[in-house]
Coordinates of C-alpha atoms and ligand atoms in Angstrom, one line a residue:
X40 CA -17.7 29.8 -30.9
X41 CA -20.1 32.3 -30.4
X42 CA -18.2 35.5 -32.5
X43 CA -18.7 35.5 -36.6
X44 CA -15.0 35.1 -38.2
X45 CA -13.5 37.9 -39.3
X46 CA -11.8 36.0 -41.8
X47 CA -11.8 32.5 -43.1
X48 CA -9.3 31.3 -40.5
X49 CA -10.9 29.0 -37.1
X50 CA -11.4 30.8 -34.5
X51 CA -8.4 29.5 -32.8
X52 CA -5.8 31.2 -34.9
X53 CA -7.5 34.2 -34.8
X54 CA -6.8 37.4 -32.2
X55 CA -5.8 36.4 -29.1
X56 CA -5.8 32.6 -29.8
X57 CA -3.4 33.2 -32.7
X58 CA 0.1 32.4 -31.5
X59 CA 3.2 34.5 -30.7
X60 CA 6.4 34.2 -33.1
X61 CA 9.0 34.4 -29.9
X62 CA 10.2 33.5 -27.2
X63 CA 11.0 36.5 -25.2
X64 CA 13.0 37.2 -21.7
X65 CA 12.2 40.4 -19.4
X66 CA 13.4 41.7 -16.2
X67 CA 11.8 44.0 -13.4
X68 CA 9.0 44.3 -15.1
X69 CA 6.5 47.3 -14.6
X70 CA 3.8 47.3 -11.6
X71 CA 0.8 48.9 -11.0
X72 CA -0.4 48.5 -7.9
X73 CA 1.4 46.5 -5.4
X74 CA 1.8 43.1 -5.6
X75 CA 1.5 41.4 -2.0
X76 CA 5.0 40.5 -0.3
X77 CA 3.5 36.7 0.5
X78 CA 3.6 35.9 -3.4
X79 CA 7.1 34.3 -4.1
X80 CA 7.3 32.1 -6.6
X81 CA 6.0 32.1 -10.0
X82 CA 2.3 32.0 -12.1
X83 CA 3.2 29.5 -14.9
X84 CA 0.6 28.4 -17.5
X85 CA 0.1 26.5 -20.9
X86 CA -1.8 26.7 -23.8
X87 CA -1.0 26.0 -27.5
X88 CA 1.0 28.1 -30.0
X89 CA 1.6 26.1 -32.6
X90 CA 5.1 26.4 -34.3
X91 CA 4.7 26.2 -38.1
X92 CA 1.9 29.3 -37.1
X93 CA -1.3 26.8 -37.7
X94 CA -2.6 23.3 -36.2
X95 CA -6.3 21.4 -37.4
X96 CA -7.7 22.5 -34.2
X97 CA -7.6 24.3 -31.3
X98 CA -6.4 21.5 -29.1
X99 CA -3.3 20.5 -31.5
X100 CA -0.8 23.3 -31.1
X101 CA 2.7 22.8 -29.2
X102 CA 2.5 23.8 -25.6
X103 CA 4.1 26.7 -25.0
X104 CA 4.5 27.9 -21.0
X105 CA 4.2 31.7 -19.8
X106 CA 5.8 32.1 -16.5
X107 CA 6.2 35.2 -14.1
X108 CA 8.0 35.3 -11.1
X109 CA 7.1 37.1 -8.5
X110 CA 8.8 37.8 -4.8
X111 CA 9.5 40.8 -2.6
X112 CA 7.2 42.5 -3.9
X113 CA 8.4 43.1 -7.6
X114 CA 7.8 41.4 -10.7
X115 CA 11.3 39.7 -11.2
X116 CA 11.1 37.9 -14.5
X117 CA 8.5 37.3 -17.3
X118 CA 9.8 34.5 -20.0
X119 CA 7.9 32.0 -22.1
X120 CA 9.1 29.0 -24.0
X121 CA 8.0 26.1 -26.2
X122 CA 7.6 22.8 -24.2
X123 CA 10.6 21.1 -26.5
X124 CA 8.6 18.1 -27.2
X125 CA 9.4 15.2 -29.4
X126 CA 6.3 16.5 -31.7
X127 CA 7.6 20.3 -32.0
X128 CA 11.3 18.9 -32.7
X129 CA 10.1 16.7 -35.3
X130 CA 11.2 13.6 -33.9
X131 CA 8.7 10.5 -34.6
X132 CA 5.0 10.3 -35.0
X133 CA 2.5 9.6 -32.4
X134 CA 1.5 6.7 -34.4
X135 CA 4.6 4.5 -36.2
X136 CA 4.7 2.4 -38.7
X137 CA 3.5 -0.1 -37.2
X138 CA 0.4 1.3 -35.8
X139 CA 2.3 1.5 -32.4
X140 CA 1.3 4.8 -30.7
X141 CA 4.1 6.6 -29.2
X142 CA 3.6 8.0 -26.0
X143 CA 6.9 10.5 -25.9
X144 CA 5.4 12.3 -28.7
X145 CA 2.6 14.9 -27.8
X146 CA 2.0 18.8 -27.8
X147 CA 1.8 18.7 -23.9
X148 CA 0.1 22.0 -24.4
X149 CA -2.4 21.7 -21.5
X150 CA -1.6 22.2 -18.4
X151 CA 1.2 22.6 -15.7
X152 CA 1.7 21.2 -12.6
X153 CA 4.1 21.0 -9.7
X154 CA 3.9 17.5 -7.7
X155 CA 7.2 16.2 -5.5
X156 CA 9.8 18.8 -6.5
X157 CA 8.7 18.7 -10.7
X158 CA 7.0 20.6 -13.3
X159 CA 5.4 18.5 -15.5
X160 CA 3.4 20.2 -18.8
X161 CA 0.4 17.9 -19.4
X162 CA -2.1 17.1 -22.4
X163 CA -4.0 13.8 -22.6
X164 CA -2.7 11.7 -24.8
X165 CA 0.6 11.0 -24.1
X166 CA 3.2 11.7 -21.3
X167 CA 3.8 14.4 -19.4
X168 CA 7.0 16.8 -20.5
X169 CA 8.9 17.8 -17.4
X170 CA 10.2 21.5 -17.4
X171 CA 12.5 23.4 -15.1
X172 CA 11.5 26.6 -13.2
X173 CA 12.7 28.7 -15.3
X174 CA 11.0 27.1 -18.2
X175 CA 13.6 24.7 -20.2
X176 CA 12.5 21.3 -21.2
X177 CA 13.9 18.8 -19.4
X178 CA 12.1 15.9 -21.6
X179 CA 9.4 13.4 -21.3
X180 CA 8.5 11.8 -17.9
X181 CA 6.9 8.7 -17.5
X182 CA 7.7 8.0 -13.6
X183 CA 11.0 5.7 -14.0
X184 CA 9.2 3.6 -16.6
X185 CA 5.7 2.6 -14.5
X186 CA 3.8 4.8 -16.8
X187 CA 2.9 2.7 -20.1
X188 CA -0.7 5.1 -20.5
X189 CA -1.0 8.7 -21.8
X190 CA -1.5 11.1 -18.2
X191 CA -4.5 13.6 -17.9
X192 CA -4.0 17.1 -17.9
X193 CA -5.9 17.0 -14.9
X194 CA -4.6 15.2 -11.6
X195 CA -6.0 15.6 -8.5
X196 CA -3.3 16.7 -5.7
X197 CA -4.8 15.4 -2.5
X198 CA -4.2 18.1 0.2
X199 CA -3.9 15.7 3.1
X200 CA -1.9 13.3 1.8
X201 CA 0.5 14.7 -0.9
X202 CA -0.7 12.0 -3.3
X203 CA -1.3 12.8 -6.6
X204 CA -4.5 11.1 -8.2
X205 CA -5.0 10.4 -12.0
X206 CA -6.1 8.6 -15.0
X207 CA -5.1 7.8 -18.7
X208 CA -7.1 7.2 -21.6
X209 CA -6.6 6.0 -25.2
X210 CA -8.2 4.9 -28.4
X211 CA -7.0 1.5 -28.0
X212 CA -7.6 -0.5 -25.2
X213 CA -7.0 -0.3 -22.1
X214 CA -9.5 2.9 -22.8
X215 CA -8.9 3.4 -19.3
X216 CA -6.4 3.6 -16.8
X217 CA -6.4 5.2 -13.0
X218 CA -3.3 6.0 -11.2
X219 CA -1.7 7.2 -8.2
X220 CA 1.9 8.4 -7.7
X221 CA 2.6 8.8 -3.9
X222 CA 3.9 12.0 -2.3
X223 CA 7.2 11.5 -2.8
X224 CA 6.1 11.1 -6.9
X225 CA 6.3 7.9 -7.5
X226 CA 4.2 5.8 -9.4
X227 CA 2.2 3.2 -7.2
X228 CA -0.7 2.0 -8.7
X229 CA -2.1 1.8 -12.1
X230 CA -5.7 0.2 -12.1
X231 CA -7.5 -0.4 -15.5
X232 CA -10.9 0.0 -15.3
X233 CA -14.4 -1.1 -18.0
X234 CA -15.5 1.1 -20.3
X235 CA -17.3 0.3 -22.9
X236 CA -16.0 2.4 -25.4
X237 CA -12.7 5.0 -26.4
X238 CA -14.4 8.1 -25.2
X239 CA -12.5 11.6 -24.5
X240 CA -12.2 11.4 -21.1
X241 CA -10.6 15.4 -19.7
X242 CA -11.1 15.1 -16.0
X243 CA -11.8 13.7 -13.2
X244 CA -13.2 13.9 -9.7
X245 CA -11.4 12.7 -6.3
X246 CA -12.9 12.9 -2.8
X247 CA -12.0 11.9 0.9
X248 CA -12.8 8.5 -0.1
X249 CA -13.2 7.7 -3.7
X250 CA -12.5 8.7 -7.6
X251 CA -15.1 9.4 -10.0
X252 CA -14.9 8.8 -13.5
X253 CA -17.2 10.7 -16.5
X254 CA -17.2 7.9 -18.8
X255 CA -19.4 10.8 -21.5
X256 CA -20.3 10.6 -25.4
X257 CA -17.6 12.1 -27.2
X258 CA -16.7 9.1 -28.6
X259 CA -13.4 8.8 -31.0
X260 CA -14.2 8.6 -34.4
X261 CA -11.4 6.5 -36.8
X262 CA -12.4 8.5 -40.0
X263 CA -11.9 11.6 -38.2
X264 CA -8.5 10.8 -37.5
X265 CA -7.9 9.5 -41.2
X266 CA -8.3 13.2 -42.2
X267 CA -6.2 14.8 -39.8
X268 CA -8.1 16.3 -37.6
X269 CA -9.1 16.0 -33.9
X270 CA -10.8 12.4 -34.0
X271 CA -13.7 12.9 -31.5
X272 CA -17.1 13.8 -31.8
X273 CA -20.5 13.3 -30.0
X274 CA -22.3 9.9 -30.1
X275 CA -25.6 9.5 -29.6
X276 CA -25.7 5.8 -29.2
X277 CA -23.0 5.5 -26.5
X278 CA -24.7 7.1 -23.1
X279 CA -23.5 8.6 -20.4
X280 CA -22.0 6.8 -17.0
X281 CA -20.5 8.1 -13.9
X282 CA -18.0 5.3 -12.5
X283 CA -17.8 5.7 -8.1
X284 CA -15.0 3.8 -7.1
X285 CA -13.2 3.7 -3.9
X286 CA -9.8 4.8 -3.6
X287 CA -8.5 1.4 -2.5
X288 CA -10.6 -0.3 -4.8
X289 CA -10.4 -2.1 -8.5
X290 CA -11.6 -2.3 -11.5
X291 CA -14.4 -4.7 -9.8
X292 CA -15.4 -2.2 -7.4
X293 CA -16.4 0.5 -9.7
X294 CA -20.2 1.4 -9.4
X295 CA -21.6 3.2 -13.0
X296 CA -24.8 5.4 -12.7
X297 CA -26.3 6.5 -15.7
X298 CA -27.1 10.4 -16.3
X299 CA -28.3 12.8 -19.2
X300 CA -26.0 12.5 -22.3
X301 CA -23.7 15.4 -21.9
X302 CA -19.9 16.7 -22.0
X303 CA -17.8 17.5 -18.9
X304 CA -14.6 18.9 -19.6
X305 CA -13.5 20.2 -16.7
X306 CA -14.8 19.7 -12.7
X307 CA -14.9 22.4 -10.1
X308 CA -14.8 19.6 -7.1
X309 CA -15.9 17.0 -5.6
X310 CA -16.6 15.7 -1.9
X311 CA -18.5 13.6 0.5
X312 CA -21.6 14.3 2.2
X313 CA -24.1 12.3 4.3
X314 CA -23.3 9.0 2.8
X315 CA -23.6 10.8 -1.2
X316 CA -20.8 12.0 -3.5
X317 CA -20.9 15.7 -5.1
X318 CA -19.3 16.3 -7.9
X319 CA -19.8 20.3 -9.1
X320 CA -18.9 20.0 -12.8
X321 CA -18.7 22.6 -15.8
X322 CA -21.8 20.9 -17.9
X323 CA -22.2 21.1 -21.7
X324 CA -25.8 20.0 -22.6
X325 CA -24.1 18.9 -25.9
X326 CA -21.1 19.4 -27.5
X327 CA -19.8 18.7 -31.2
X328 CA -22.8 16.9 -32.2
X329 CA -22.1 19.0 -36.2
X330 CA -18.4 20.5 -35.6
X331 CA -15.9 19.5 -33.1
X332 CA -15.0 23.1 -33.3
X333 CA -17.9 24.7 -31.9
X334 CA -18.3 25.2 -28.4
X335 CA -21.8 25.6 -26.9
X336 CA -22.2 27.7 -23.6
X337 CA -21.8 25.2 -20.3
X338 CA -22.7 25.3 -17.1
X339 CA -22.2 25.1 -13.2
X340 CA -23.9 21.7 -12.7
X341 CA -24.2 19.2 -9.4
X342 CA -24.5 15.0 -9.7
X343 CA -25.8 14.0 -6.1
X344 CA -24.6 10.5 -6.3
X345 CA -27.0 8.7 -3.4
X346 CA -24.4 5.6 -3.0
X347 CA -26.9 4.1 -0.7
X348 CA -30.1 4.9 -2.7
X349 CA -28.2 4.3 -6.1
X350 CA -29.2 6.9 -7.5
X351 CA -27.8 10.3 -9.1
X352 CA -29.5 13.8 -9.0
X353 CA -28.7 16.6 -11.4
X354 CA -29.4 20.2 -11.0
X355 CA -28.1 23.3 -12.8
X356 CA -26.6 25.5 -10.0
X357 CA -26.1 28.7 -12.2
X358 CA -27.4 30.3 -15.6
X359 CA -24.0 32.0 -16.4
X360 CA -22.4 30.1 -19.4
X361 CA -18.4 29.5 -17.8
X362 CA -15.7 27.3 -17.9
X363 CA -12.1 26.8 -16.4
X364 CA -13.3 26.5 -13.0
X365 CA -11.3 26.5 -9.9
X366 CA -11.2 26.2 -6.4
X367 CA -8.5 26.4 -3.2
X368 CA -6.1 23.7 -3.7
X369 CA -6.6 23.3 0.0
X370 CA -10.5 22.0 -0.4
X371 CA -9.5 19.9 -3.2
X372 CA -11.9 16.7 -2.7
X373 CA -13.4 18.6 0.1
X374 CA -16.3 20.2 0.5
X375 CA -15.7 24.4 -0.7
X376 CA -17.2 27.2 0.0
X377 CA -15.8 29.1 -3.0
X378 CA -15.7 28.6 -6.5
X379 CA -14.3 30.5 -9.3
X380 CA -14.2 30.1 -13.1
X381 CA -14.4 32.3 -16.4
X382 CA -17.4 34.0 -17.5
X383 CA -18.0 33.6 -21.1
X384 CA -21.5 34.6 -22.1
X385 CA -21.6 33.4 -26.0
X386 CA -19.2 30.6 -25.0
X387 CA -15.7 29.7 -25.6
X388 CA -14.0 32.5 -28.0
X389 CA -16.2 35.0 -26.7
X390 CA -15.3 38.9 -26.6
X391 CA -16.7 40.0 -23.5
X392 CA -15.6 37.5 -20.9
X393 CA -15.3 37.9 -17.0
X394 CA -14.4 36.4 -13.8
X395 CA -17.0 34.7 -11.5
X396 CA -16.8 33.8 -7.8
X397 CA -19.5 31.7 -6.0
X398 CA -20.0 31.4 -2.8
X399 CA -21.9 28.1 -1.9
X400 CA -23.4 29.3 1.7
X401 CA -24.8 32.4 0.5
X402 CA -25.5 31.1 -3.0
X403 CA -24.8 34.4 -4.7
X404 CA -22.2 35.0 -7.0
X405 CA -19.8 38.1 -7.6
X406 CA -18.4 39.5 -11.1
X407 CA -14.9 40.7 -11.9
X408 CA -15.4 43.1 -15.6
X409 CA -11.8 43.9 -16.5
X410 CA -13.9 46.6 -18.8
X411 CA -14.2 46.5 -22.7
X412 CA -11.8 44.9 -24.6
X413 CA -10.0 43.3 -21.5
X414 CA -10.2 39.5 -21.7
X415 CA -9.0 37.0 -18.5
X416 CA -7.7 33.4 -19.0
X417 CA -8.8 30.7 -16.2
X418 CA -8.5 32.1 -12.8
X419 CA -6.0 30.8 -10.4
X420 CA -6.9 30.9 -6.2
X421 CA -3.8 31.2 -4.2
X422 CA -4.3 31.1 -0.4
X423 CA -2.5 34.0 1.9
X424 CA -0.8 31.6 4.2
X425 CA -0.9 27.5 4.8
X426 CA -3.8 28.3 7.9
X427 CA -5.5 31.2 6.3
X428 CA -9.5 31.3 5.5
X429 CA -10.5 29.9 2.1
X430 CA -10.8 33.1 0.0
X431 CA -8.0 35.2 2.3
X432 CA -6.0 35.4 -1.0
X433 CA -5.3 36.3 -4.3
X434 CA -6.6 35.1 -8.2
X435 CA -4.4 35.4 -10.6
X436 CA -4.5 35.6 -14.5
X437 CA -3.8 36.9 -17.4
X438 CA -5.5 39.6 -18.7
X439 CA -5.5 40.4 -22.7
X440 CA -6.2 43.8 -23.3
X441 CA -7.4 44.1 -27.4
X442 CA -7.0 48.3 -27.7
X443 CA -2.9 47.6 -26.9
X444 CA -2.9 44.0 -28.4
X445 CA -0.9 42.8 -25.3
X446 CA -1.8 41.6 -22.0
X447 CA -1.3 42.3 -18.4
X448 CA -0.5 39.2 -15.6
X449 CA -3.6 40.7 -13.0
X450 CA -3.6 39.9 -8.8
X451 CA -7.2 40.2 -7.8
X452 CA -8.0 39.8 -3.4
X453 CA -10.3 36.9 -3.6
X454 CA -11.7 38.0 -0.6
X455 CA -12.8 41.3 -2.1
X456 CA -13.8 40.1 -5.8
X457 CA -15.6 43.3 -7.3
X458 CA -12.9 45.8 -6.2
X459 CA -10.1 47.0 -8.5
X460 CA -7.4 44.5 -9.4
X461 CA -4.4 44.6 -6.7
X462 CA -1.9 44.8 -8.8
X463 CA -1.3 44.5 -12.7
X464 CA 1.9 43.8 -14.7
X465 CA 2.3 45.2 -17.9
X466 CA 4.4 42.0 -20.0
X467 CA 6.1 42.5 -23.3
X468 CA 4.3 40.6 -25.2
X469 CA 0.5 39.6 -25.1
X470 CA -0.1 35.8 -23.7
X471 CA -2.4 34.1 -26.8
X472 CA -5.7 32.4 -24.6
X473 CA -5.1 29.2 -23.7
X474 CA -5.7 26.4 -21.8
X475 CA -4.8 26.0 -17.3
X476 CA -1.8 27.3 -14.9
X477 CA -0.5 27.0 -11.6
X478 CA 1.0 28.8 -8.7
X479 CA 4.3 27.3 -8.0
X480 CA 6.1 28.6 -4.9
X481 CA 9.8 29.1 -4.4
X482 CA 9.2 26.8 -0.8
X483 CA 8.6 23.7 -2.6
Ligands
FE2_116 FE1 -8.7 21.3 -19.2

């Protein structure tokens, strides 16, 4: 957190990150611009608001989903509602009694996601909630029963096959878990795999051919969670490990390379090439080695992993501080041209923040500046058509706009990053930054 506090309240209640009191339902909502004919379906994303108006820490609050539906042309509904989880109702603890963790019980307040005809709201450290289009809680899912782990917020939707690619992880063991559900969503395989400790583990990486795991020193600390609070924190005894394994492979198969000590939160990509793995990752050079509440700027990274020479090369792609990073689902695992991510240049909580697109062949990089006072959230790509080039489409996000204290949903053409925004549309209420989103079209 790169801003002084105005007050003696964290960051995260504060401004934008402070959450709204309602849940709200609007109609025909008000365009500027034009928003293209080809978007039908709706821009749904999570973040946490927590309910009694408070949580220890930024990551704690209930999820609470924003969604606006687009389609011919018009901006048909905006609503947003509280994931009704077992945690915002009340009902049980995530630990019992008997030191049993309860996996039904979570803020699911991270992301959301649509895989074989569901919505599922995701956090990390229990199941994920399943929601209907229009926003009302279905309840937990744990695919029929196979799922006895917490899910990531962050599966990996393989374009070619449908399959949907993931991993749990927990304080107690197994710390680790990788699965797959198949494309018609159900559950498959669930492989545990060594690690040596109970580290925060946020994302992952998936490529033509194998998973990568970030096995990095934010280790979870039991005092920590005696006080309440989020129970992880830097280590720096544990190391720092990428885990190659191949998608058909175990546990056994798992290669580990050592890197740098460092935090990942969040990958752009991953894919093959000549006989190496890629992974482009968001990079923290450290991260909550005092506070777990301070977030230190990060950066566009790349881990060559040789897989024939065994060994891993690092370099620092960029000198802009971002995060939430993004690419076409289409190239997911695949090698991309395009990247795209928030700009944040004192870090996370910062006032001036942008949108960034890189394009790997040329190796420049373009700025969107929604001007003063006009924050974006994580951008969203969403291609034109099923066949059309990678950046022939549109990011989405919202925009928070201080001088009004409300915020605009914003279409940008990806194609033509730096030029004014396509379309905007002014919603009743501002959207309180939070965490990732999806596109979820009416076809599927
Ligand atoms: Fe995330």
């Amino acid at each position: 957190m790169a801003t002084a506090s105005r007050t003696e309240l964290p960051f995260h209640l504060q401004g934008n990150y402070a959450p709204v009191p309602d849940e709200v339902d609007a109609r025909e909502l008000p365009v500027t611009g034009a928003v293209p004919q080809e978007l039908a379906g709706r821009f749904l994303r999570n973040g946490p608001n927590p309910h009694h108006g408070g949580s220890a820490h930024w990551f704690l609050g209930d999820g609470m989903l924003h969604g606006l539906e687009l389609g011919d042309g018009r901006a048909r509904t905006y609503r947003n509602r509280y994931v009704q989880t077992k945690l915002l109702r009340g009902e049980g603890t995530f630990i019992d009694d008997q030191g049993r963790v309860d996996l039904r019980v979570d803020a699911a307040n991270t992301h959301v996601v649509g895989h074989a005809g569901r919505i599922l709201a995701l956090v990390e450290n229990g199941f994920p909630y399943e929601v209907t289009p229009e926003l009302d809680t279905v309840g937990w899912f744990d695919f029929d029963g196979r799922l006895t782990t917490a899910m990531t917020a962050h599966p990996k939707l393989d374009p070619a096959t449908g399959e949907l690619h993931f991993f749990g992880y927990g304080f107690m063991a197994p710390y680790l878990t990788y699965h797959v559900a198949d494309r018609d969503g159900t559950l498959v395989r669930s492989e545990p795999i060594s690690v040596p400790g109970p580290t925060m583990i946020h994302d992952f990486n998936l490529t033509e051919h194998h998973v990568i795991f970030m096995d990095l020193p934010i280790v979870f600390d039991p005092d920590l969670a005696a006080r309440g609070g989020f129970p992880y924190r830097w280590d720096d005894a544990y190391g720092a490990r990428l885990g190659v394994m191949p998608r058909g492979g175990g546990d056994a198969d798992v290669r580990w390379f050592d890197v740098e000590p460092c935090y990942v939160f969040h990958a752009l990509n991953a894919y093959e090439q000549d006989g190496s793995v890629v992974l482009d990752v968001v990079r923290y050079p450290r991260l909550w080695d005092r506070s777990n509440e301070d977030f230190a700027p990060a950066y566009l990274t790349r881990w060559t992993v040789d897989l024939g020479a065994g060994t891993v090369k690092e370099e620092q792609l960029d000198d802009r501080p971002i995060e939430f990073p993004r690419v076409d689902p289409r190239v997911v695992g695949r090698p991309h041209r395009y990247g795209y991510a928030l700009q944040a240049p004192g870090g996370i909580g910062d006032e001036h923040a942008t949108l960034v697109k890189y394009d790997q062949a040329s190796g420049d990089a373009e700025v969107h500046d929604f001007g003063a006072g006009r924050e974006p959230g994580e951008p969203v790509f969403v291609p034109r058509a099923t066949g059309s080039a990678e950046d022939d489409g549109w990011v989405l996000t919202y925009v928070y706009d201080a001088a009004r204290d409300t915020s605009d949903f914003v279409i940008l053409d990806a194609a033509d990053f730096t030029a004014p925004r396509r379309a905007a549309v002014a919603l009743p209420q501002r959207v309180p930054f939070g965490f990732h989103g999806s596109w979820i079209p009416d076809r599927v």
